[in-house]
Coordinates of C-alpha atoms in Angstrom, one line a residue:
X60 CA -6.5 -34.1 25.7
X61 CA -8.3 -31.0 26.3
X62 CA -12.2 -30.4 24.9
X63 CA -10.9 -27.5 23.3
X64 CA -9.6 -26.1 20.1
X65 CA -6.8 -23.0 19.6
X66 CA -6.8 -21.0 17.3
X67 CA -3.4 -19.8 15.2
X68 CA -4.3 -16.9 12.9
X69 CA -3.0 -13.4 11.4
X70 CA -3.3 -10.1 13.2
X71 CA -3.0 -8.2 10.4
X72 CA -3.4 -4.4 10.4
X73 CA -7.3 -4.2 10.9
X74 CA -8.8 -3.9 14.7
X75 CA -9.8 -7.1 16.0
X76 CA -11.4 -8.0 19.3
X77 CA -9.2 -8.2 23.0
X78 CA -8.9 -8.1 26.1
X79 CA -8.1 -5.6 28.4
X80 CA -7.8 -3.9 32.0
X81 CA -10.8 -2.2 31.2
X82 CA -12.5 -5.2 29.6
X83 CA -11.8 -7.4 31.5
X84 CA -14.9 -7.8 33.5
X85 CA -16.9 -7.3 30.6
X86 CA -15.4 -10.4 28.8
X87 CA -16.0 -12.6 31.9
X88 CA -19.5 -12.0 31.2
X89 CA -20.2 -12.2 27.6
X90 CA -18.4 -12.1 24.3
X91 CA -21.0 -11.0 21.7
X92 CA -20.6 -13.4 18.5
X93 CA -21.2 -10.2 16.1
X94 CA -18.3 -8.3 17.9
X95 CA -15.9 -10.9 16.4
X96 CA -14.1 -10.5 13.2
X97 CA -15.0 -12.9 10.5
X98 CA -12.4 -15.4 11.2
X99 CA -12.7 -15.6 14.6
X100 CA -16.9 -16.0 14.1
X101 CA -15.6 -19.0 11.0
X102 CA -13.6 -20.8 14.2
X103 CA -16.5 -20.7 16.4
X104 CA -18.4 -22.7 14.1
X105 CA -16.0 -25.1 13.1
X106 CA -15.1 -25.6 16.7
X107 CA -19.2 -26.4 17.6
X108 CA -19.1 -28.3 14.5
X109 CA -16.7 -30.5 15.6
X110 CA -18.7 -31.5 19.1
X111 CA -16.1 -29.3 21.8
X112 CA -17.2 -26.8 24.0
X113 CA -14.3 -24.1 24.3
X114 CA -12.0 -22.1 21.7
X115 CA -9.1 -20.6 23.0
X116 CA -8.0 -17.1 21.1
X117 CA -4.7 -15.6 22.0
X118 CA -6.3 -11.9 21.8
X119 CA -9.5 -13.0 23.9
X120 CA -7.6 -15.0 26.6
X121 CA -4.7 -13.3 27.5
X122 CA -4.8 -9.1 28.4
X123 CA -3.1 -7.4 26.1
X124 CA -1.9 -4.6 27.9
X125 CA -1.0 -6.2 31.7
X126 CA 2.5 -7.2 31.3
X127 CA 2.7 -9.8 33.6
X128 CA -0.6 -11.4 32.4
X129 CA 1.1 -11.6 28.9
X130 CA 4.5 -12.7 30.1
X131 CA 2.9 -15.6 32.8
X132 CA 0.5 -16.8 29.8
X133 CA 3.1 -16.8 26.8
X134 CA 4.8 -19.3 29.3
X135 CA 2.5 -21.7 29.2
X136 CA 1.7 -20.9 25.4
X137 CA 3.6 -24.7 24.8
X138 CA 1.1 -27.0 27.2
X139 CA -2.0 -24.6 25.8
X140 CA -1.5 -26.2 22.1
X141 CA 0.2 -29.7 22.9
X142 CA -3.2 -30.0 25.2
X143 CA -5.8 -28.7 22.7
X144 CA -7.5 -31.4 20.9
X145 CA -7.4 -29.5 17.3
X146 CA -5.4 -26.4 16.6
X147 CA -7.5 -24.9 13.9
X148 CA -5.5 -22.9 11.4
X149 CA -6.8 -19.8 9.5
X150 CA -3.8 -20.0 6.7
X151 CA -5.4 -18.0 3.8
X152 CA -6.5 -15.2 6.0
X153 CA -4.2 -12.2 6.2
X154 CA -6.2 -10.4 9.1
X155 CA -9.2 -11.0 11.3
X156 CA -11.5 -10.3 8.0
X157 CA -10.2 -13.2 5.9
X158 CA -12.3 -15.5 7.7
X159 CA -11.4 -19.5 7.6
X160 CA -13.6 -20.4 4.7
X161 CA -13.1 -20.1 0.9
X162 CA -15.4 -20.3 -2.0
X163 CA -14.8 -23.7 -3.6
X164 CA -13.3 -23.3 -7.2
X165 CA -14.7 -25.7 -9.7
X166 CA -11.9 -26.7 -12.3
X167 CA -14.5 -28.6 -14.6
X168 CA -17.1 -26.2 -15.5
X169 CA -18.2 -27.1 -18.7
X170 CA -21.7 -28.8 -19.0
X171 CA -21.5 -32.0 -21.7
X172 CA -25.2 -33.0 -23.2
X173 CA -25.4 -36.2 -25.3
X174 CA -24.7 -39.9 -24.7
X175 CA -22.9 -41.4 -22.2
X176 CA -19.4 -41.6 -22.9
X177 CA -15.9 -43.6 -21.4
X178 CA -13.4 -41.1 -20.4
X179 CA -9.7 -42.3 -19.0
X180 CA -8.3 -39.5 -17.1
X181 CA -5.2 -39.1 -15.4
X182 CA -4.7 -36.9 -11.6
X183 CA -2.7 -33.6 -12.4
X184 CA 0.2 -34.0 -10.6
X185 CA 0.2 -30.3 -10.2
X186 CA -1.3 -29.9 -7.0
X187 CA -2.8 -26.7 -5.0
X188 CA -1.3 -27.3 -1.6
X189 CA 2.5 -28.0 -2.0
X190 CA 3.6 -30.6 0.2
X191 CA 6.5 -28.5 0.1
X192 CA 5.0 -25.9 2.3
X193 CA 5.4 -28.6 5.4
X194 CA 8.3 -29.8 4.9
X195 CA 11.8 -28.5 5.4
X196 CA 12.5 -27.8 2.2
X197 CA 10.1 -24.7 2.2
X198 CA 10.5 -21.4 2.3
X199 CA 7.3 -20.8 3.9
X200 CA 7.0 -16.9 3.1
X201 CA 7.0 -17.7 -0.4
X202 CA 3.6 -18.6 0.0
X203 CA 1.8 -15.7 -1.2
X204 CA -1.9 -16.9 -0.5
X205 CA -1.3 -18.4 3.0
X206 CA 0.2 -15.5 5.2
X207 CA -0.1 -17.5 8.1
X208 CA 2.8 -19.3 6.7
X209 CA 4.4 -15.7 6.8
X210 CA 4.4 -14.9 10.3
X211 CA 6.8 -16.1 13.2
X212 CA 4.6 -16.4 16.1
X213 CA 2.4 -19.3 14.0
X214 CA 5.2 -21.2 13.3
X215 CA 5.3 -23.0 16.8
X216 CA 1.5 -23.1 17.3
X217 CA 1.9 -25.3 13.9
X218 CA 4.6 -27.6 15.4
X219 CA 3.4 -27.8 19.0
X220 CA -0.1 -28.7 18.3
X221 CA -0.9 -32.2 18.5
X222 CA -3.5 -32.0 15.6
X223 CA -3.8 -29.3 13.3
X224 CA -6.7 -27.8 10.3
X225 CA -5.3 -25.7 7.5
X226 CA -7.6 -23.5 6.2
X227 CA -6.4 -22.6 3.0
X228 CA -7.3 -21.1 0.0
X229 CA -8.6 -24.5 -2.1
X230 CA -8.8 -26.6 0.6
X231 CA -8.8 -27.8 3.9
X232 CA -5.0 -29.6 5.4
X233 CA -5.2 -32.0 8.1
X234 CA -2.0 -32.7 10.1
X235 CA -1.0 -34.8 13.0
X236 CA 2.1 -36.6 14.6
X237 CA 2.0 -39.5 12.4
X238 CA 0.0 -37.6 8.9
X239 CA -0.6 -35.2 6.5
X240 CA -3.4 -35.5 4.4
X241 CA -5.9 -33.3 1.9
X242 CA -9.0 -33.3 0.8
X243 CA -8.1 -34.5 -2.7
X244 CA -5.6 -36.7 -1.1
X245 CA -2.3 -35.6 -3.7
X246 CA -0.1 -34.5 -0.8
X247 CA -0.5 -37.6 1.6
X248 CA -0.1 -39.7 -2.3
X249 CA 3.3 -37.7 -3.3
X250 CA 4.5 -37.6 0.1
X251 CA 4.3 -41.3 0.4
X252 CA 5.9 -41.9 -3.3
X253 CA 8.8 -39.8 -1.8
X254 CA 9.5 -40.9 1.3
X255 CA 9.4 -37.4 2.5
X256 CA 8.7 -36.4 6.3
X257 CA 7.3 -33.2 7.2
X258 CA 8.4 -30.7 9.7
X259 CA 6.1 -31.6 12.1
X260 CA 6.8 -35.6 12.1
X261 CA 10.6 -34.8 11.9
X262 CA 10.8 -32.4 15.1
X263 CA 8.4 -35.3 16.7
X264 CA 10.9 -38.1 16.3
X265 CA 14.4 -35.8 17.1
X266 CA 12.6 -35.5 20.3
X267 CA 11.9 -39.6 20.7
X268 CA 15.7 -39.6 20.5
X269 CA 16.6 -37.9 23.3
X270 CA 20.2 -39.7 23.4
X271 CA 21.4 -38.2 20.0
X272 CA 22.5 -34.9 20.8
X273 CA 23.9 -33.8 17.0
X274 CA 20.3 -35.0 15.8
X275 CA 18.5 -32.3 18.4
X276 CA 21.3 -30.2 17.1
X277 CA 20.2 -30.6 13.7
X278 CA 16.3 -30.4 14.8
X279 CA 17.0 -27.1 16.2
X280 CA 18.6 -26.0 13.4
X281 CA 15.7 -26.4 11.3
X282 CA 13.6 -24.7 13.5
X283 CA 15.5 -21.5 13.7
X284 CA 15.9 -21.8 9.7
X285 CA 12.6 -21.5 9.0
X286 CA 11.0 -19.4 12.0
X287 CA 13.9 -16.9 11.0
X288 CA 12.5 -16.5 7.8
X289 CA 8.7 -15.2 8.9
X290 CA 7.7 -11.7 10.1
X291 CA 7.2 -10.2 13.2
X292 CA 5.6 -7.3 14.5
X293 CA 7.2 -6.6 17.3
X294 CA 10.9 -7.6 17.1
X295 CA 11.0 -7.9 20.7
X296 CA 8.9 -10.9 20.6
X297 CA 12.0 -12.3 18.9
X298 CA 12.5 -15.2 21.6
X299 CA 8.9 -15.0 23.1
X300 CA 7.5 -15.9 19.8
X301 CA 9.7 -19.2 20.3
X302 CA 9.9 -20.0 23.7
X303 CA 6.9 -22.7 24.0
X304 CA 9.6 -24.4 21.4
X305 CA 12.6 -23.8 23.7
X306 CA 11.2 -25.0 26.3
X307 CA 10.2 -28.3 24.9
X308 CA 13.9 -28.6 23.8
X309 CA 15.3 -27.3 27.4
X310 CA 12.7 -30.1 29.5
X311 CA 15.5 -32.6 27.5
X312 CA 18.6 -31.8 29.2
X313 CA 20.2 -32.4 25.8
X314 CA 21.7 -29.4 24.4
X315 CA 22.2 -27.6 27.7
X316 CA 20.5 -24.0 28.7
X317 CA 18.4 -22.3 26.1
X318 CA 20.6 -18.9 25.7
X319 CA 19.3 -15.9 23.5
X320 CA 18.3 -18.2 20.7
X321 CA 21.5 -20.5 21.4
X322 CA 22.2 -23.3 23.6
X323 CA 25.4 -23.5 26.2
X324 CA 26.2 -27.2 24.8
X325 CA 28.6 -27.0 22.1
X326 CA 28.2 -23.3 22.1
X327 CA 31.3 -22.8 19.9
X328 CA 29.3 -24.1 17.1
X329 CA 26.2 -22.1 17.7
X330 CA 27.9 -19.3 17.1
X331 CA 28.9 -20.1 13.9
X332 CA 25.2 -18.8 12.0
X333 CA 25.5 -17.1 9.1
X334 CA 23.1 -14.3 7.6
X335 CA 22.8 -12.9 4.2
X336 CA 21.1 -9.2 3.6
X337 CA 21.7 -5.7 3.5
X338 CA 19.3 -5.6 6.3
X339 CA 18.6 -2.5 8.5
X340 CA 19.4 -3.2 12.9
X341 CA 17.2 -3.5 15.2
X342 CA 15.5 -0.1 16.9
X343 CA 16.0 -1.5 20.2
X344 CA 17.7 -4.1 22.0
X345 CA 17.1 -7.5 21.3
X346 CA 19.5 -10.0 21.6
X347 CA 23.6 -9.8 21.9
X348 CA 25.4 -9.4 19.1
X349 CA 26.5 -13.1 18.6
X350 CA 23.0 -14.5 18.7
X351 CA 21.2 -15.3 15.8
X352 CA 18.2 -13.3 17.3
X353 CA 20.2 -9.3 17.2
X354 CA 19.3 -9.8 13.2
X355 CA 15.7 -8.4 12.1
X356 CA 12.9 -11.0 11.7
X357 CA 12.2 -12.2 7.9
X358 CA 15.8 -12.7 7.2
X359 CA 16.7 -16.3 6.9
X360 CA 19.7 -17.8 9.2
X361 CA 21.8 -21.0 8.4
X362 CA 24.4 -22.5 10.1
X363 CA 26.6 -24.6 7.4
X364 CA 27.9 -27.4 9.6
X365 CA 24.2 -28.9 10.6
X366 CA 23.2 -28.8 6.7
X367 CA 22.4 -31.4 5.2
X368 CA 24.4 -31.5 2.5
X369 CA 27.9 -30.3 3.6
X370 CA 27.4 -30.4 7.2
X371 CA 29.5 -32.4 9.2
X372 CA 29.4 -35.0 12.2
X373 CA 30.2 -34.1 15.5
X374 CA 33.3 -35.8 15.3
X375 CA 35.0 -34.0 12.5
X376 CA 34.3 -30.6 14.6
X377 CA 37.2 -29.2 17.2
X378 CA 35.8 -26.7 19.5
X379 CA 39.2 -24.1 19.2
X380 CA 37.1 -21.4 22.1
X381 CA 37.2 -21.5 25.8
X382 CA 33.8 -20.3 27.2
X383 CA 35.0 -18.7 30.8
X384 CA 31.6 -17.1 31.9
X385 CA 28.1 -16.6 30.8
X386 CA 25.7 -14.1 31.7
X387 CA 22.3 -13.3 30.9
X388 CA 19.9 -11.0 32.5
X389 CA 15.9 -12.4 31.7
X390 CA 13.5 -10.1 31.2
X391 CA 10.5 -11.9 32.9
X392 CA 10.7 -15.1 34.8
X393 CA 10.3 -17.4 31.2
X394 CA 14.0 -18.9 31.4
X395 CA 13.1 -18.8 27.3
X396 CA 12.0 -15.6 26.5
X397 CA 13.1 -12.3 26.1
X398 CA 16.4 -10.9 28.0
X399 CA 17.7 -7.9 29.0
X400 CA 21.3 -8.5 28.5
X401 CA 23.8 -11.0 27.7
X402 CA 27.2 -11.1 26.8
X403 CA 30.4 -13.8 26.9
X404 CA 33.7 -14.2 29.0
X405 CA 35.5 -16.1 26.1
X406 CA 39.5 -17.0 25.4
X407 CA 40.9 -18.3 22.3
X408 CA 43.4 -18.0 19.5
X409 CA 42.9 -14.4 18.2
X410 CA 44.6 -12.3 15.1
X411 CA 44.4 -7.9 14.5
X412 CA 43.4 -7.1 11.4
X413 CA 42.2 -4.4 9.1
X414 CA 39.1 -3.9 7.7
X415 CA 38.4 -2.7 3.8
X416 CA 35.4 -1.6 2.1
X417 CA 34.7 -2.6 -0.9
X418 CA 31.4 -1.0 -2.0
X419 CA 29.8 2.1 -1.5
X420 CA 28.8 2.8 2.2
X421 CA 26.0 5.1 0.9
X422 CA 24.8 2.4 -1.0
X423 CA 25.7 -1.1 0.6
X424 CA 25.3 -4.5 -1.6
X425 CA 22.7 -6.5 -0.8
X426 CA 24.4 -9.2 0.2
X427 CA 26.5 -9.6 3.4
X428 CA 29.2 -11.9 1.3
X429 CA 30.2 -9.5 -0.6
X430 CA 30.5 -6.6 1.9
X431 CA 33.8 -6.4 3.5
X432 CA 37.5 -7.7 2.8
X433 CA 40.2 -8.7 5.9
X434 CA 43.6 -7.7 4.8
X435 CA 45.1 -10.3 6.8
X436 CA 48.5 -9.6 8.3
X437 CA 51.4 -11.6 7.2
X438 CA 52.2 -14.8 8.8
X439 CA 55.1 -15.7 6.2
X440 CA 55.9 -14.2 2.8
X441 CA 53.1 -16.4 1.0
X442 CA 50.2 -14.6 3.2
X443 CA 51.6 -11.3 3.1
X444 CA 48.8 -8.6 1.8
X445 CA 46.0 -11.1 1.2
X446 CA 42.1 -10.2 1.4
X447 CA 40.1 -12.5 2.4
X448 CA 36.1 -11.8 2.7
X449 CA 33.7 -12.6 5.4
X450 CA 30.4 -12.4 5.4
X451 CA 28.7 -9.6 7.7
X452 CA 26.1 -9.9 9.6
X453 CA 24.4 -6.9 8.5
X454 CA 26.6 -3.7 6.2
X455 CA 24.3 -1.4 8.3
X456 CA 25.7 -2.9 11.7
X457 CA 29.6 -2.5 9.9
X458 CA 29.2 0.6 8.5
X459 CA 27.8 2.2 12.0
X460 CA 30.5 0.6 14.3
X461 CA 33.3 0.9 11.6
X462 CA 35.5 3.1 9.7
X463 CA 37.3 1.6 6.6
X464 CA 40.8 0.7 7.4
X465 CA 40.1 0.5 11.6
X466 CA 41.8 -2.5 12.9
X467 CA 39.2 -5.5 13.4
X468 CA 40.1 -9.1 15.5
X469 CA 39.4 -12.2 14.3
X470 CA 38.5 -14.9 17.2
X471 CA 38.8 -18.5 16.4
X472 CA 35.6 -20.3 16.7
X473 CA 36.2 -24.1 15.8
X474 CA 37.9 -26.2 13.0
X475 CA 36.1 -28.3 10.8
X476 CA 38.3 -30.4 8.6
X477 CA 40.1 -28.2 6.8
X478 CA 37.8 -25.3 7.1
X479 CA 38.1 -22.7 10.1
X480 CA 35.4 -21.2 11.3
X481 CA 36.5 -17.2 13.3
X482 CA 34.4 -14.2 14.0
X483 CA 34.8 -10.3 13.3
X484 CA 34.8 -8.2 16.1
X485 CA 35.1 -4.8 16.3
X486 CA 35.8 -3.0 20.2
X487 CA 33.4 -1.1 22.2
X488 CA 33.7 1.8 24.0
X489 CA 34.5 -0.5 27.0
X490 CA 38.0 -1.9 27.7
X491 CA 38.1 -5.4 26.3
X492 CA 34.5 -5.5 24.9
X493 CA 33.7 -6.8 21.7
X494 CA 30.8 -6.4 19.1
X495 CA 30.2 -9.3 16.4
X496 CA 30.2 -7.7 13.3
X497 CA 30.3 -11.2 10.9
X498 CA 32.2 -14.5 10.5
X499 CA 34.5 -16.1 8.2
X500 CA 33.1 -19.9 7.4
X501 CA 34.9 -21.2 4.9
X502 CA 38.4 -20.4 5.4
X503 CA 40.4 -23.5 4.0
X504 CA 43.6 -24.6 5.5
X505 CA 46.0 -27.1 5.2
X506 CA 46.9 -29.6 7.9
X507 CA 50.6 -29.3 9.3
X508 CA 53.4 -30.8 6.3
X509 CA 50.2 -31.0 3.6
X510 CA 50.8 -28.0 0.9
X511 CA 48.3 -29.4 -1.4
X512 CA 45.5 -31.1 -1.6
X513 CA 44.8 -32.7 -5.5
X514 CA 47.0 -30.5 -7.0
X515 CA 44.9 -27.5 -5.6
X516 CA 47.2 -25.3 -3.2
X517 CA 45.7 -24.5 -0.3
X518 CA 46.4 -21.5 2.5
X519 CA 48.5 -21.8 5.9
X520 CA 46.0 -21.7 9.0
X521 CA 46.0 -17.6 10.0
X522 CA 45.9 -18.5 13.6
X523 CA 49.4 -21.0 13.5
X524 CA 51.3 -18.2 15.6
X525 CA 48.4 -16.4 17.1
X526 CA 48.1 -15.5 21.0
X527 CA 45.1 -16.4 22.7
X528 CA 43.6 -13.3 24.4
X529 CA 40.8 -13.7 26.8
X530 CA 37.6 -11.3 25.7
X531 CA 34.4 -9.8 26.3
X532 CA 31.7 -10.5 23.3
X533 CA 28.4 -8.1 24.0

């Protein structure tokens, strides 16, 4: 364990002290305590206070503006918090002037003068710090007075660390591998009384289990629901800002090579995320179309089959894709950070179709589910002119790459029961190149000789009679 702490704070918009070419030198030498913001001069103390030597600051220790200084450090960004003895977290400030410290509020104020009294009193069982916030329950932006909670490049310095201090608005949050705990004690109490686990001590013990792939599955999942959800920047740090996480789930030889926010395992299934929002793309490029990571940060992704509730085992899934190729040009030599291009040599089942709009394309819904209809063409007289919706991945990303009545393709992805699982892709330029444009994940079929399931009719499978095609997905 290392005699140092790390810091995880918030940028924010105001100027706080780096490191650069041209500072370089100057840094070596000396790093005057009054040319630190207020937060960074509050984790100074706390780190003297608590006996260690060194404090490692993101913007102090790497050079901002040397690429491959940036790129070799945000490699190692994984061993620099699992190796830090305490990552100390400023979760109440929303820039470098927020500082770590609070004012204590005193909830019992009023002065009593007389004669001893008895007084019974009960704990509120309202508490300041929701246990909530660390588990995966949360929506973590919600938070409004902890905007570390708020931004994506925190969320694995939380999780990596092997010991972490929340600096929050009431109080201070202490969280290990094996606890979470408060000053007032409520949350370690209530989180005992429910037999909850936090994030942290979940991710922990997925990775104990390095046998059970769907629980790593599910593990990852989680991870990529809630770091989807926070804010970045810099939407090219989409993947950077997770790779020290990647990496830790790569080093398994579980779920196969990390891919563009994916994994090559079971791929099938990880392309089957699901977005909601009327959200705007991406200014330049990211990620390929079918990864999770081509949507803008702050918008929250889900994949239905590793829910919880409603997901489903491994078993009950049948991959209905052939992956032919992969390839994926890196951007730097971090296998798990940012690319420069990607795309998939797939062949499965496959059926034309035409797209409808059903809203204004001035003025799209927000709300990919309700965005765009498939009239599906007919496979007998019972299917004949039926819409079916999909959810897209963004209307902005359909209404540029579309035109209402163009002919879409829908490319079987998996079955699940009775539910089928196909994306939308609309063609490129490019002769047998595809863009995703959304997915269908709740189509309900029968199975062969069943028309009804508890009196409730259900729909033929669309892709019965349909050719496979072998295709291009950019």
């Amino acid at each position: 364990m290392g005699s140092y702490a790390a810091l995880s704070h918030c940028w924010g918009a105001s100027q706080i002290i780096t490191t650069t070419t041209s500072t370089l030198s100057q840094r070596k030498s000396l790093v005057a305590f009054e040319s630190l913001s207020k937060t960074f001069q509050d984790a100074v103390h706390i780190t003297h206070n608590l006996g260690l030597k060194y404090l490692w600051i993101d913007s102090l220790c790497i050079i901002q503006d040397d690429l491959h200084d940036w790129e070799t450090e945000s490699k190692k960004m994984a061993a620099i918090y699992q190796s830090s003895h305490v990552t100390i977290c400023a979760a109440k400030s929303e820039d470098g002037n927020g500082g770590c410290f609070a004012d204590a509020t005193l909830r019992e104020t009023d002065p009593y003068s007389g004669s001893d009294i008895e007084v019974n009193v009960r704990k509120c069982p309202r508490h300041i710090i929701s246990e909530a916030m660390f588990t995966d329950s949360s929506f973590f932006h919600s938070s409004s007075n902890l905007h570390l909670f708020t931004r994506a490049w925190t969320f694995q310095e939380e999780l990596l660390a092997t010991r972490v201090l929340y600096y929050c608005a009431d109080e201070i949050v202490f969280q290990c591998k094996s606890t979470l705990d408060c000053q007032c004690g409520r949350i370690s109490t209530h989180m005992a009384e429910i037999g909850a686990k936090t994030a942290k001590q979940q991710y922990e013990a997925a990775l104990m289990d390095t046998h059970d792939v769907r629980k790593l599955q599910v593990r990852w999942y989680r991870i990529i629901r809630q770091y989807s959800a926070r804010n970045l920047t810099k939407e090219s740090d989409r993947l950077p800002a997770l790779s020290g996480l990647a990496g830790v789930f790569q080093s398994k030889d579980v779920l196969g090579r990390f891919l563009a926010g994916l994994w090559t395992h079971d791929l099938p299934l990880w392309l089957t995320w699901v977005v909601w929002g009327s959200h705007p793309p991406l200014e330049r490029y990211v990620a390929p179309s079918w990864s999770w990571a081509s949507i803008l940060s702050g918008n929250q992704i889900c994949y239905p089959l590793l829910e919880e509730d409603g997901g489903l085992g491994s078993d009950e899934i049948e991959n209905r894709l052939y992956i032919l190729g992969i390839h994926c040009e890196l951007a730097s030599s971090d296998p798990t950070g940012a690319i420069n291009s990607a795309f998939l040599l797939v062949k499965g089942k496959v059926v034309k179709t035409k797209l409808v709009y059903n809203y204004d394309p001035i003025t799209p819904v927000a709300g990919g589910g309700g965005g765009s209809l498939l009239v599906l063409p007919p496979f007998g007289v019972s299917l004949r002119d039926k819409q079916v919706d999909f959810t897209c991945d963004s209307s902005y990303r359909v209404i540029n790459l579309t035109t209402e009545g163009q002919h879409v393709w829908c490319l079987l992805l998996l079955t699940a029961k009775r539910r089928e699982f196909f994306l939308v892709l609309v063609p490129t330029a490019n002769d047998n190149e595809y863009v995703r444009i959304g997915i269908k994940h709740d189509a309900e079929v029968y199975d062969k000789g069943d028309t009804s399931l508890d009196g409730i009719t259900l729909s033929k499978s669309w892709f019965d009679s349909a050719e496979e095609k072998e295709m291009k997905l950019v």
